[in-house]
XYZ file of C-alpha atoms in Angstrom:
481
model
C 0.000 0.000 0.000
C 1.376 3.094 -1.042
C 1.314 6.506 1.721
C -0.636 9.460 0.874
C 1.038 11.758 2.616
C 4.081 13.341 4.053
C 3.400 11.434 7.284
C 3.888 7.507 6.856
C 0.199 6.377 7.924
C 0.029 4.215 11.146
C -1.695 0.887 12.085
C -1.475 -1.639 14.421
C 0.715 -4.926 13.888
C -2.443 -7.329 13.971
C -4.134 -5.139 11.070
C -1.343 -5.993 8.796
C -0.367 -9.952 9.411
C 2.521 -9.367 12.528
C 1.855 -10.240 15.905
C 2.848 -7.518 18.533
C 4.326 -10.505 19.998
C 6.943 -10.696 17.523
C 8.065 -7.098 17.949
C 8.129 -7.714 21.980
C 10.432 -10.518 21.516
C 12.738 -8.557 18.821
C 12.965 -5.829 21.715
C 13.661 -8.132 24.243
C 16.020 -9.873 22.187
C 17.901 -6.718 21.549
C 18.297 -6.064 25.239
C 19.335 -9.403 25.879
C 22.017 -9.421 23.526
C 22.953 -5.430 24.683
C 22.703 -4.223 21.730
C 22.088 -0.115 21.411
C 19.524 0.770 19.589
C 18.728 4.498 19.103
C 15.358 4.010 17.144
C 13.672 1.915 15.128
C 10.537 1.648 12.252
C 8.481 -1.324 11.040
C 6.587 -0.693 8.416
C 4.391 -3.269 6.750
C 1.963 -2.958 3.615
C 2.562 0.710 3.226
C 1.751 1.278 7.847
C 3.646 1.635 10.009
C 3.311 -1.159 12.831
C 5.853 -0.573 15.322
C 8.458 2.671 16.025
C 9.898 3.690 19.290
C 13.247 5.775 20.044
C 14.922 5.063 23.151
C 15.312 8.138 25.059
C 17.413 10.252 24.991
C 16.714 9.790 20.830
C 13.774 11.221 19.392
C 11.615 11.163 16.304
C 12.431 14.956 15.482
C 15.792 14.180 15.885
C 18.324 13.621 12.536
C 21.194 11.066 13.040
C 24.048 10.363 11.067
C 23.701 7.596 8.339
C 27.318 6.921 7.693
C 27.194 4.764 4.837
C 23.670 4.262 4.346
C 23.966 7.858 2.486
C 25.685 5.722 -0.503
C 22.163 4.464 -1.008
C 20.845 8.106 -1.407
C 23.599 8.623 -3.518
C 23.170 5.959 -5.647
C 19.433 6.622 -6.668
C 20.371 10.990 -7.506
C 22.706 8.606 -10.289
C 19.659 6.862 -11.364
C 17.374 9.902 -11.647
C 20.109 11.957 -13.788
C 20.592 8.585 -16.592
C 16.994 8.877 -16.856
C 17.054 12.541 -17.460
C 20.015 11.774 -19.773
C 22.640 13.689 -18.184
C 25.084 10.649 -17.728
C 25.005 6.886 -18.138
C 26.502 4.548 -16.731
C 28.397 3.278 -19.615
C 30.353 6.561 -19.208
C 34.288 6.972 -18.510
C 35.040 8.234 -15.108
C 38.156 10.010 -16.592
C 36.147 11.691 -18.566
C 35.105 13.904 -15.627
C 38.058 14.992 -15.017
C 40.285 15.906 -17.774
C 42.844 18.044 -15.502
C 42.737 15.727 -12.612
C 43.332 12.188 -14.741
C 47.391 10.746 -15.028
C 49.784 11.865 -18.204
C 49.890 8.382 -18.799
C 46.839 6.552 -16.782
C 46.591 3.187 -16.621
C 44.626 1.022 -18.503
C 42.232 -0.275 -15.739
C 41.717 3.718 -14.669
C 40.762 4.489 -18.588
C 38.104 1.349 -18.574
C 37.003 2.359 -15.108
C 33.087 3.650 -15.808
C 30.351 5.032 -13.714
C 28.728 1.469 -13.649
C 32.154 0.141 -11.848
C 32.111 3.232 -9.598
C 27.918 2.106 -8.258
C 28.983 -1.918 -8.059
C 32.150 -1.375 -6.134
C 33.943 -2.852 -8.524
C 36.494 -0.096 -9.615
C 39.453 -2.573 -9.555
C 41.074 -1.234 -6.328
C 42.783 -3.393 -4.066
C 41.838 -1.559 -0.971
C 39.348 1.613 -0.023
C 40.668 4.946 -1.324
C 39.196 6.760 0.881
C 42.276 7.767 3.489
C 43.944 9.006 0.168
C 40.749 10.978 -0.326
C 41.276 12.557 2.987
C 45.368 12.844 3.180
C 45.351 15.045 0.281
C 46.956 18.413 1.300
C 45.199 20.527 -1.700
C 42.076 19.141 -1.143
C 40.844 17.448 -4.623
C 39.964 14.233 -3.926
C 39.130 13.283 -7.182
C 42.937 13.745 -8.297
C 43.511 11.732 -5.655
C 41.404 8.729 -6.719
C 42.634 9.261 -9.927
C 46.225 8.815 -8.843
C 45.790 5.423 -7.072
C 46.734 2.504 -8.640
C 43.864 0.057 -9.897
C 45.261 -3.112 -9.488
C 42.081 -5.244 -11.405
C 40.046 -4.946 -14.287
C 36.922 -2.785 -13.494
C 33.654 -5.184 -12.595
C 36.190 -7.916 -11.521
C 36.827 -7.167 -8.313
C 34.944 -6.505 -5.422
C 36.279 -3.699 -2.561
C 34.219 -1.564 -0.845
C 34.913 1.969 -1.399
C 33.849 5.357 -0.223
C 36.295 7.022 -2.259
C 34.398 5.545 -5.077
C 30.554 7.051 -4.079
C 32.100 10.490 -3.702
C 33.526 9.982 -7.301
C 29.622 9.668 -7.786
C 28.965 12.737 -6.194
C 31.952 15.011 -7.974
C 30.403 13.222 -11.643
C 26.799 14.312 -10.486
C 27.875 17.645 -10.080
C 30.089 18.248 -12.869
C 26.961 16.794 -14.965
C 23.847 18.569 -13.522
C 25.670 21.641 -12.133
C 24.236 20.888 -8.493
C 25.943 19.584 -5.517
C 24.117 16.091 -4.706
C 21.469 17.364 -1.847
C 20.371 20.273 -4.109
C 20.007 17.568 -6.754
C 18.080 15.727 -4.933
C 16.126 18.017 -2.881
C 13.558 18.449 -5.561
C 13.207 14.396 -7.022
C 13.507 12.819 -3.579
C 13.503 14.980 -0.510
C 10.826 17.252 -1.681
C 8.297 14.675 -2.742
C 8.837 12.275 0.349
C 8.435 14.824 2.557
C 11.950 14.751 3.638
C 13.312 17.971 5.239
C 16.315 19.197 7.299
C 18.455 17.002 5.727
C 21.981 17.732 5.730
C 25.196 16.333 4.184
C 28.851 17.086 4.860
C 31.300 18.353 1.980
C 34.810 17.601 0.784
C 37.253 21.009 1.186
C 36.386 21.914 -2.561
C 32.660 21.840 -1.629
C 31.609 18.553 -3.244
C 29.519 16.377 -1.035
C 30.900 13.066 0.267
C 28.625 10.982 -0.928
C 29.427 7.700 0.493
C 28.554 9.031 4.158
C 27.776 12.709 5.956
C 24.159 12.721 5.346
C 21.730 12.887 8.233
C 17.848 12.453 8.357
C 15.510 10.919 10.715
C 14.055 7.863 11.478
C 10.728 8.147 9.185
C 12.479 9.794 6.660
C 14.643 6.306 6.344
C 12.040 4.581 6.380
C 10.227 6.804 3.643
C 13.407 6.243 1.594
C 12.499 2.397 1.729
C 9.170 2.072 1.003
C 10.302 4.032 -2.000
C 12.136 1.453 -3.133
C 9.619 -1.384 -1.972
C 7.007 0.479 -4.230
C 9.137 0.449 -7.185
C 9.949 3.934 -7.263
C 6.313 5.288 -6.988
C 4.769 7.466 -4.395
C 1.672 9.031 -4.617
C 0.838 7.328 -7.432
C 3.521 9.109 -9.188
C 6.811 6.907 -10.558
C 9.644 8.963 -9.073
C 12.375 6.476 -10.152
C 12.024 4.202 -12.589
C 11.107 0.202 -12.095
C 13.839 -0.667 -14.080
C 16.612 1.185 -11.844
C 15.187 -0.615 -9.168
C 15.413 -3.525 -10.105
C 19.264 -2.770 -11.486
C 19.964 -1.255 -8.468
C 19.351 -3.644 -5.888
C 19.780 -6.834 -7.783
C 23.283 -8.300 -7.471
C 26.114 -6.529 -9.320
C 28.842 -8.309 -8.373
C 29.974 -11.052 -5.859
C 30.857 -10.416 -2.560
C 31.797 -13.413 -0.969
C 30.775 -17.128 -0.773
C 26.839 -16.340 0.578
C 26.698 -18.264 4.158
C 25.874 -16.885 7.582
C 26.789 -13.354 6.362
C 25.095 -10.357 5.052
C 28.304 -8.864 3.686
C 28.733 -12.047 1.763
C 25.331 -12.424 -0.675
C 26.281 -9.937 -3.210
C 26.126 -6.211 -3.952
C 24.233 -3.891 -6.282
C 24.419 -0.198 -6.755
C 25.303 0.541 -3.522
C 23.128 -1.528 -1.980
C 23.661 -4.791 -0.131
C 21.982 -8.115 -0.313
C 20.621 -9.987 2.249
C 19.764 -13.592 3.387
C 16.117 -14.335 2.825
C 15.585 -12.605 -0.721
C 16.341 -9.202 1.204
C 18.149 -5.693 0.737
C 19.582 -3.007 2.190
C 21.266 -0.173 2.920
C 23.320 0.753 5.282
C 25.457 2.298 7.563
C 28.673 2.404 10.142
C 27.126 1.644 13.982
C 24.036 0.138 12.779
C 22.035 2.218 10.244
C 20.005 0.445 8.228
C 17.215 1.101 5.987
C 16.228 -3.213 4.993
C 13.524 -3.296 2.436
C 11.747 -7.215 2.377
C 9.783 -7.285 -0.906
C 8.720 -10.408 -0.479
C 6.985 -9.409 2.816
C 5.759 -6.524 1.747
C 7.955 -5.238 4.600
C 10.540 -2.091 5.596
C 12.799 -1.925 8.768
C 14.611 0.970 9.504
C 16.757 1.164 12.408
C 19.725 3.981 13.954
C 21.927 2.159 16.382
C 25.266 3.036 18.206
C 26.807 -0.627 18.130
C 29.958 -2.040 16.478
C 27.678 -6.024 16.132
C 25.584 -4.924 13.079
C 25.173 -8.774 12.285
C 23.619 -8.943 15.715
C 21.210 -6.605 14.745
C 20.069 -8.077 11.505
C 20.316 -12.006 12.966
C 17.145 -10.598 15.924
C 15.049 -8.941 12.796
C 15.641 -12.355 10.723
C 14.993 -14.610 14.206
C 11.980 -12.309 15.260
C 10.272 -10.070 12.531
C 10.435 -12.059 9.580
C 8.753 -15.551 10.624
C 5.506 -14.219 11.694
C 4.649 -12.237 8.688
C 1.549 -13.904 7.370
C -0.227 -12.727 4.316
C -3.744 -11.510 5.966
C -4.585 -9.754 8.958
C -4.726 -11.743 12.431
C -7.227 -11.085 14.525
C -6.680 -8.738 17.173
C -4.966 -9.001 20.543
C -5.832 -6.028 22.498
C -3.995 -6.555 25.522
C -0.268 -7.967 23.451
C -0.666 -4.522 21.625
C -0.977 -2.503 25.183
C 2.401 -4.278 26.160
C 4.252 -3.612 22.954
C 2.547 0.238 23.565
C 3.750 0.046 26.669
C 6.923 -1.461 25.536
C 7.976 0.911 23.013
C 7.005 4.111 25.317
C 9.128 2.838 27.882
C 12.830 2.386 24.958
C 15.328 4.581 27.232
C 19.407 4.424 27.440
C 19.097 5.671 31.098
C 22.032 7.700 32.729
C 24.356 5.640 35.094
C 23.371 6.297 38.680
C 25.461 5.154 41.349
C 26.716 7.832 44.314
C 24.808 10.890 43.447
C 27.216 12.818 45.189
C 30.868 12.470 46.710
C 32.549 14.656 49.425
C 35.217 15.233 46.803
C 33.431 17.838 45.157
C 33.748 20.381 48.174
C 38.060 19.118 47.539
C 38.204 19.302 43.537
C 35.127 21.696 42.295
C 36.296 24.639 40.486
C 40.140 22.977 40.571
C 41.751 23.367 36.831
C 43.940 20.719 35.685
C 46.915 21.177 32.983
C 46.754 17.619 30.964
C 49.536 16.010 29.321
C 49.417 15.502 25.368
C 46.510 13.891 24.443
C 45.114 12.104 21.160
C 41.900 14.460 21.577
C 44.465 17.783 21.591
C 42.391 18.374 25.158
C 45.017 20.613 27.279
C 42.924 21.272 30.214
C 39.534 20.126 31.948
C 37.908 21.778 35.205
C 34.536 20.754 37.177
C 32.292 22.655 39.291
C 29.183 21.320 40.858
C 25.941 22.857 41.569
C 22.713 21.390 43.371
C 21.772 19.248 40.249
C 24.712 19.144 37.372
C 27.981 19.712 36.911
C 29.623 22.123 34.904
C 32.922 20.661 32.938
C 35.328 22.619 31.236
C 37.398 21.294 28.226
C 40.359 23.720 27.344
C 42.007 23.761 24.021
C 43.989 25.837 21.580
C 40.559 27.516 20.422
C 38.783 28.073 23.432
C 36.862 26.714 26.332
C 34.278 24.093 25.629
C 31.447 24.227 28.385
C 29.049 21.046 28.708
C 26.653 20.803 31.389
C 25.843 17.327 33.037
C 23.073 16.480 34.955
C 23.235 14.873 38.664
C 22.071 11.265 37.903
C 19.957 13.043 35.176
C 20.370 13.752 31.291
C 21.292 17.447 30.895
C 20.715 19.234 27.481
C 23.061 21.185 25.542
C 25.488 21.249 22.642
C 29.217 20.830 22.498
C 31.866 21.619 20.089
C 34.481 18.928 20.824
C 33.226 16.426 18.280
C 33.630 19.338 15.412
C 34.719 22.671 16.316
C 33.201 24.353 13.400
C 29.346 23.652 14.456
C 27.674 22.669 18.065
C 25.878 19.366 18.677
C 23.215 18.113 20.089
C 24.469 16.619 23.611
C 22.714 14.846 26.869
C 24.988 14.556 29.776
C 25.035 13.388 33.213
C 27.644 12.617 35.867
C 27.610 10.289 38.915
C 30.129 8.756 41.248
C 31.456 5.242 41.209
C 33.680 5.906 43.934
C 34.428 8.540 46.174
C 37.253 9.890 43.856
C 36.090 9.090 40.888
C 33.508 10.279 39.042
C 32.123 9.436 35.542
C 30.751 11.580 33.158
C 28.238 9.864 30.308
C 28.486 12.481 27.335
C 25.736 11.580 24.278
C 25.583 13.088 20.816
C 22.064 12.241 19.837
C 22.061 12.772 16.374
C 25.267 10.419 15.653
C 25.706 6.994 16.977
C 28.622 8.095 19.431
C 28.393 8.534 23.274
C 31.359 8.662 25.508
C 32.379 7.761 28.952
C 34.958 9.889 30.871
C 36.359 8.483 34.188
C 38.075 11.027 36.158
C 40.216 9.849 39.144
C 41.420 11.852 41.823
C 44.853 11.425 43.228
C 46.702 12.928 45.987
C 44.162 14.704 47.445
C 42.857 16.107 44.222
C 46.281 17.963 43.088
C 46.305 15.139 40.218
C 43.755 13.393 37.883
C 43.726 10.417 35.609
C 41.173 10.329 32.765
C 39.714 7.655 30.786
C 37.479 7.798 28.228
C 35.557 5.356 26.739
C 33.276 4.892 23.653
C 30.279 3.229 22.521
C 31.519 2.194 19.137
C 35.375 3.135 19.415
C 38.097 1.691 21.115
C 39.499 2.454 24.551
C 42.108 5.593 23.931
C 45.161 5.733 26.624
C 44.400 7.197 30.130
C 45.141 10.933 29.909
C 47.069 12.699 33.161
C 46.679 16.044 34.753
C 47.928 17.995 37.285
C 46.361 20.786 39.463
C 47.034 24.402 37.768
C 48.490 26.544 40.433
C 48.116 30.461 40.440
């Protein structure tokens, strides 16, 4: 069923062939396995049947897609070879005149648009730290300039340096950087807004990840591609790109237990179970289930995306039946009441310590540091904390609340634009306290222990991640006037 309007319409699980119990049991399965989840959407016939955002998250709220943006990506290349501006047939080097070898290599001169969507460009390895080493900022010279080690379309690497070749061709051929491309073929009729998507330093967007939306808005972007490219009644993209794009390109791997192993399409992956998808670093996926009539989309902040997809296949996928059950009134007040409930609470151990009356307002000089942090300070108040970050631009405030989630924005992600934060602070042990720092429109949240030593004239820090690996603990001692 297609939707007819900007709002996906809503309906109960019963109404369209899943049992609530199925979606209980995917949710408890997820918390069993402690797996973080951010939000999710189950759509089914055209309804939506099941969403819930675990608070702090929230519908409103965008969050980074990572590399579920190539899928976005890929379909602005569909909509301009239907217009005619490109086709896929086309040479990549004959982008970029300036930016192509003196003497280029045969695989680079074979290497066309098609081989660019497939991620088969004949690369041995991602390009993409080449991309982002280059000191004059063209990335596309730089892609140009590594070596292709395979015949294009024989060889199978995933590559981000090759989707923002995508986006430098779409805007050398319509004139538009990719989001203003799209803005009026996708975004606009999907009633998709606020989207965003970072650039390259020559003002190209990435293309193969930096673009943020929310949760609905993912799961618009599927039931796009479950409907064949129509919506509203009107074909957006055509069938056959569909079917192109999400069909298998090119092997993989050998098929098995994996869904990195059944085959890619144009930037799209396959799945067990007749499946595809899209999707992204830390669990963002936007999984489309033709078959079923079915689209799951899902923001997470977890390194086991496998996980992830192995509770949707366990849970979701065998209780699909093809007409409505009958309805269960009180199994759809518990997954109501399950759903409402979806929270990534704030540690709470010692709401307060007597060492804050010893180290509150005390500034402390840190050693050199991987985050370029030179010095931190905390003072408490009634109910938060206020911490300090110090570095060679400035002071970087972020307020955390006692046992609670505090609002705010920070800087020390990117220091050219604030985010979105929720903080809180509590105390493990007397002289140590830990500070739970969340950027709710990525996947990231961080964990800083601070110990004090020596009767708070020294501190050692530790942060952790979510997602990202332990960094070495960081030292400081007490700034003296």
């Amino acid at each position: 069923m297609e939707r007819t309007s900007l709002r996906l319409p809503r309906s109960v699980p019963e109404a369209q062939g899943i049992s609530s119990a199925a979606v209980i049991d995917f949710l408890k399965a997820i918390q069993e396995r402690e797996l973080e989840l951010h939000s999710l959407m189950l759509l089914r016939h055209g309804q939506v049947v099941a969403e819930g955002w675990w608070a702090p998250y929230a519908p409103h709220l965008p969050h980074m897609l990572f590399s579920l943006s190539k899928s976005f990506t890929s379909s602005a290349i569909g909509f301009a070879a239907a217009e005619g501006k490109l086709t896929l047939d086309d040479a990549v080097v004959s982008y970029f005149p300036e930016e192509v070898p003196e003497e280029a290599d045969p695989n680079l001169a074979a290497m066309t648009i098609r081989h660019l969507l497939m991620m088969g460009t004949g690369h041995d390895k991602d390009t993409l730290s080449l991309l982002q080493q280059r000191e004059d900022g063209n990335w596309a010279k730089a892609f140009l300039s590594a070596p292709v080690e395979h015949v294009p379309g024989t060889h199978f690497v995933y590559n981000s340096g090759a989707t923002y070749m995508l986006s430098a061709i779409l805007q050398k051929a319509s004139g538009q950087t990719l989001l203003d491309y799209l803005r009026p073929r996708l975004l606009e009729p999907l009633g998709i807004e606020g989207a965003t998507w970072e650039s390259c330093p020559r003002g190209v967007h990435t293309g193969g990840w930096g673009l943020s939306v929310a949760t609905e808005d993912i799961a618009k972007f599927g039931q796009l591609y479950l409907q064949k490219g129509v919506w509203n009644g009107k074909q957006l993209l055509s069938e056959a790109w569909i079917e192109e794009a999400t069909s298998k390109q090119i092997a993989n791997g050998d098929g098995g237990e994996s869904d990195w192993a059944q085959g890619y399409g144009y930037q799209f992956w396959r799945c067990r179970h007749g499946l595809y998808r899209g999707d992204g670093a830390f669990g963002q996926f936007c999984i489309v289930m033709p078959e079923r009539d079915a689209v799951l989309a899902i923001t997470s902040g977890t390194n086991d995306m496998q996980g992830v997809m192995n509770a949707a296949w366990e849970h979701l996928l065998p209780p699909m039946a093809s007409s409505p059950l009958a309805p269960d009134l009180e199994l759809q007040a518990e997954l109501n009441a399950a759903l409402q409930e979806l929270a990534l609470r704030p540690p709470g151990l010692r709401p307060i310590s007597p060492a804050e009356a010893v180290v509150g307002g005390k500034a402390y000089q840190l050693e050199d540091n991987a985050y370029q942090w030179e010095s931190v300070s905390v003072s408490f108040e009634a109910d938060k904390a206020i911490v300090a970050i110090g570095k060679a631009n400035g002071e970087h405030r972020l307020t955390a609340g006692r046992g609670e989630w505090a609002e705010g924005a920070s800087r020390l992600l990117n220091d050219a634009a604030d985010a979105c934060v929720v903080a809180s602070f509590t105390w493990p042990e007397e002289n140590t306290l830990e500070l739970t720092t969340r950027y709710i429109e990525t996947p990231f949240a961080f964990t800083s222990r601070i110990r004090f030593e020596d009767e708070g004239e020294r501190i050692e820090m530790i942060n952790l991640s979510n997602v990202m690996p332990e960094q070495p603990a960081i030292r400081g001692l007490e700034t003296r006037e």
